[in-house]
Amino acid sequence: MGSRNPKRKPLSRKEKREQEFNEIDNLEAKCEELSLKDREFVNFYELPLSSKTLKGLNSVHYLEMTEIQRKALPVALNGRDVLGAAKTGSGKTLAFLIPLIELLYRKKWTQFDGLGALVIAPTRELAVQIFEVLRAIGRQHSLSAGLVIGGKNVNIEQERISRMNILICTPGRLLQHMDQTVGFDCSNLQMLVLDEADRILDLGFEKTVNAIIENLPKQRQTLLFSATQTKSVKDLARLSLKNPAYVAVHEKSEYSTPQRLAQHYIICPLPQKLDYLFSFIKSHLKSKVLVFLSSCKQVRFVFETFCKMHPGVPLLHLHGKQKQTKRVEIFNKFSNMKCAYLFATDIAARGLDFPAVDWVIQVDAPEDAETYIHRVGRTARYEASGQGLLLLLPSEEEAMIDALKAKKVPIEKINVKSSKIISIQNQLQSLCFRDPEIKYLGQKAFKSYMRSVYLQKNKLIFKVDELPAEKYAESLGLPGTPKIKFIKKSETKNAIRQRPKQVSESERTTDEEDKHYQKLIDHEGDKIAIDSEDGDLLSLKRIDHELPDELEQKTSEPTSKRKLLKATSKKLWAKDSKKGQKLIYDDEGNPHQVYELQDEREFLAAGAPVVQKQAFVEKELTAMKNQDAIDKRIAKEKRRQKKLKYKAKLKAEMEAQELGPKTVLISPQSEDDEYQESQEEAVQLDKLDDIKSYGNKRNIESLQSDKATSDQEEYDGKQVRKDNKRAKILEVEEPETLEDHEKLALQLLNGF
Ligand code: ADP
Ligand code: MG
């Protein structure tokens, strides 16, 4: 009694290992006993979790479990497939990350075992966020984890990806690695997690996800989580789930949205939307607000114009056309701000956990009730409260409110006194007048809004022909109503077929938007065509004649400007009429047209028309094949040259650094990489955004890095994350490993 214990000798490595193996045996036995019918656990430490995980949880003050964690963790730790459904902000991330870490720990996973677990998230921001939670709670474990979200240098990722135990990815980039990265082997995968599972499994990601799943072993544990969970048998069959446990904690609750979330809607005519929004901002200057708009062009216009009107609160904007570094910067900025407005597209709708958002305003209606639930779920997270405000057009009210009520969303109508609404139309007009850039943005915003409404699936809610287009254009400050063209899918198909192949292909590969819109159209039945001058889809001229009359009158000019001009200008007519008259000269110097018609007698003498036709087709086919082969050879040679040049450059760099080949991690981004920037993912993330390219994104990173790289630091927005920066996540046990050498080399390179 009273005597202090003599200082304990630190355990030797062997003793530590033995202790760990004992713990693992113990955990294995306890996890096997767990079942759905178990008593309710309250705290994390009551579960059979490794001491390393418990330490990690403790370090970020996660002690008591949330409801979904209480229900899902025992089942997942027991090894069963889980379909987890719980409201937004209820702690689903830990419900899948803890079983993931624990499974690999119990399986004594080492760096030599390769990829053990895969988490797929629909957006890059969400993947980054999940990665940060993993870093926070997994810091005691000796597992390596990487973030694969596409964009930056695929070579750096390729270099490291095959050594990762856990990957957090977006679908597009993951598939790219599966296709291209030598040594990327998923055959040992133990667990697959889909966060926002219904989104990952929906049409937008269908092909990519199917291709990913094909590459994964069937013998694995699969966890699916979302606030709006899929129960589609077809989806679940795709994932080959085995007797999954359906864990839905709020299924029986009265409402599908968080309890502390107050939700209201107001009816607002389209031309007054921005007045309402501006007035709201002026009267809520001390709030943190997330504002959803339907497309990135809308977001840009509102952001740019509102900034110029200085409402008296910081404004930010987030959309899929921004470079990844910018997106991360804004994500962190908004996370850390107390009062600010973030204008965003639906890339911010799912999963993002911005702390302390007071309001979510949906200025443009969500495409469906699920999207509404996810958007509004950015506030009132965990135990916080929040408010949601939805702006609906008179034509949208009935069907949208019915859809929301059917999904158990408690939303109430409020009326706003018109005296409280400030009109900003004059200010917008003068901004458009003074600054052509703003006017241009306004025109783009107008068009993209009209298109987004036109492309919406639910025609009961979204009625493009009831929109007051002219008044709306006026309200944006535009001098006229921009023309837009809508065409039916069948018509577009014909039009595309009729176009010269070369042209349509070059346009298709140069423009991301094309793919994007085509995707939307696939399940839409209709198609949209856009002027080439906008850098948009296809430059099909004047194919809007199938438009509903009313809409045509409202939204398009009777004929294109070019045609009008042509009709009045003799010069243009003359120029145009000469087109296609390429002449060739015979030996006598007489001009002939290239395709001069033969005399009928000569033609018939040459043989039966069918035979002639056949011969002609065959001749042309052979010529085309030959040309194709030549083109391929040229392209191959070009690629070879490029590769050689690149290798020579790398070698020169290496020699200059006097370092071994492994140090060449910092390589310039090749053009190919830019093209490969997760095209599908880009298209799918942001349905109504026009995404052409992504900029720099974060590279894959390892939990094993002793020092946070500068890239990692970019993400350290939250308190928790700041702690991580300092923390050594893992000790490197054997300094002679590949990583250690690499790390050392990198440090040398960076002058550490
Ligand atoms: P969901 O995925 O269900 O929308 P998240 O996993 O993003 O929710 O968690 C929402 C918030 O709740 C996060 O800020 C997270 O830190 C917090 N949280 C989750 N689980 C716990 C817990 N057991 N104790 C305290 N806070 C928690
Ligand atoms: Mg989540």
Coordinates of N, CA, C and O and ligand atoms in Angstrom, one line a residue, residues 92-93 195-196 351, ligand 2:
K92 N -22.7 7.8 -39.6 CA -22.6 6.5 -40.4 C -21.1 6.2 -40.7 O -20.7 5.1 -40.9
T93 N -20.3 7.3 -40.8 CA -18.9 7.1 -41.2 C -18.2 6.2 -40.3 O -17.5 5.2 -40.7
D195 N -20.2 4.3 -49.4 CA -20.9 5.4 -48.7 C -21.8 6.1 -49.7 O -21.5 6.2 -50.8
E196 N -22.9 6.6 -49.2 CA -23.9 7.1 -50.1 C -24.3 6.1 -51.1 O -24.3 6.3 -52.3
G351 N -23.2 13.9 -47.9 CA -22.2 13.5 -46.9 C -21.3 14.5 -46.3 O -20.8 14.2 -45.2
Ligands
MG2 MG -22.0 10.2 -44.3

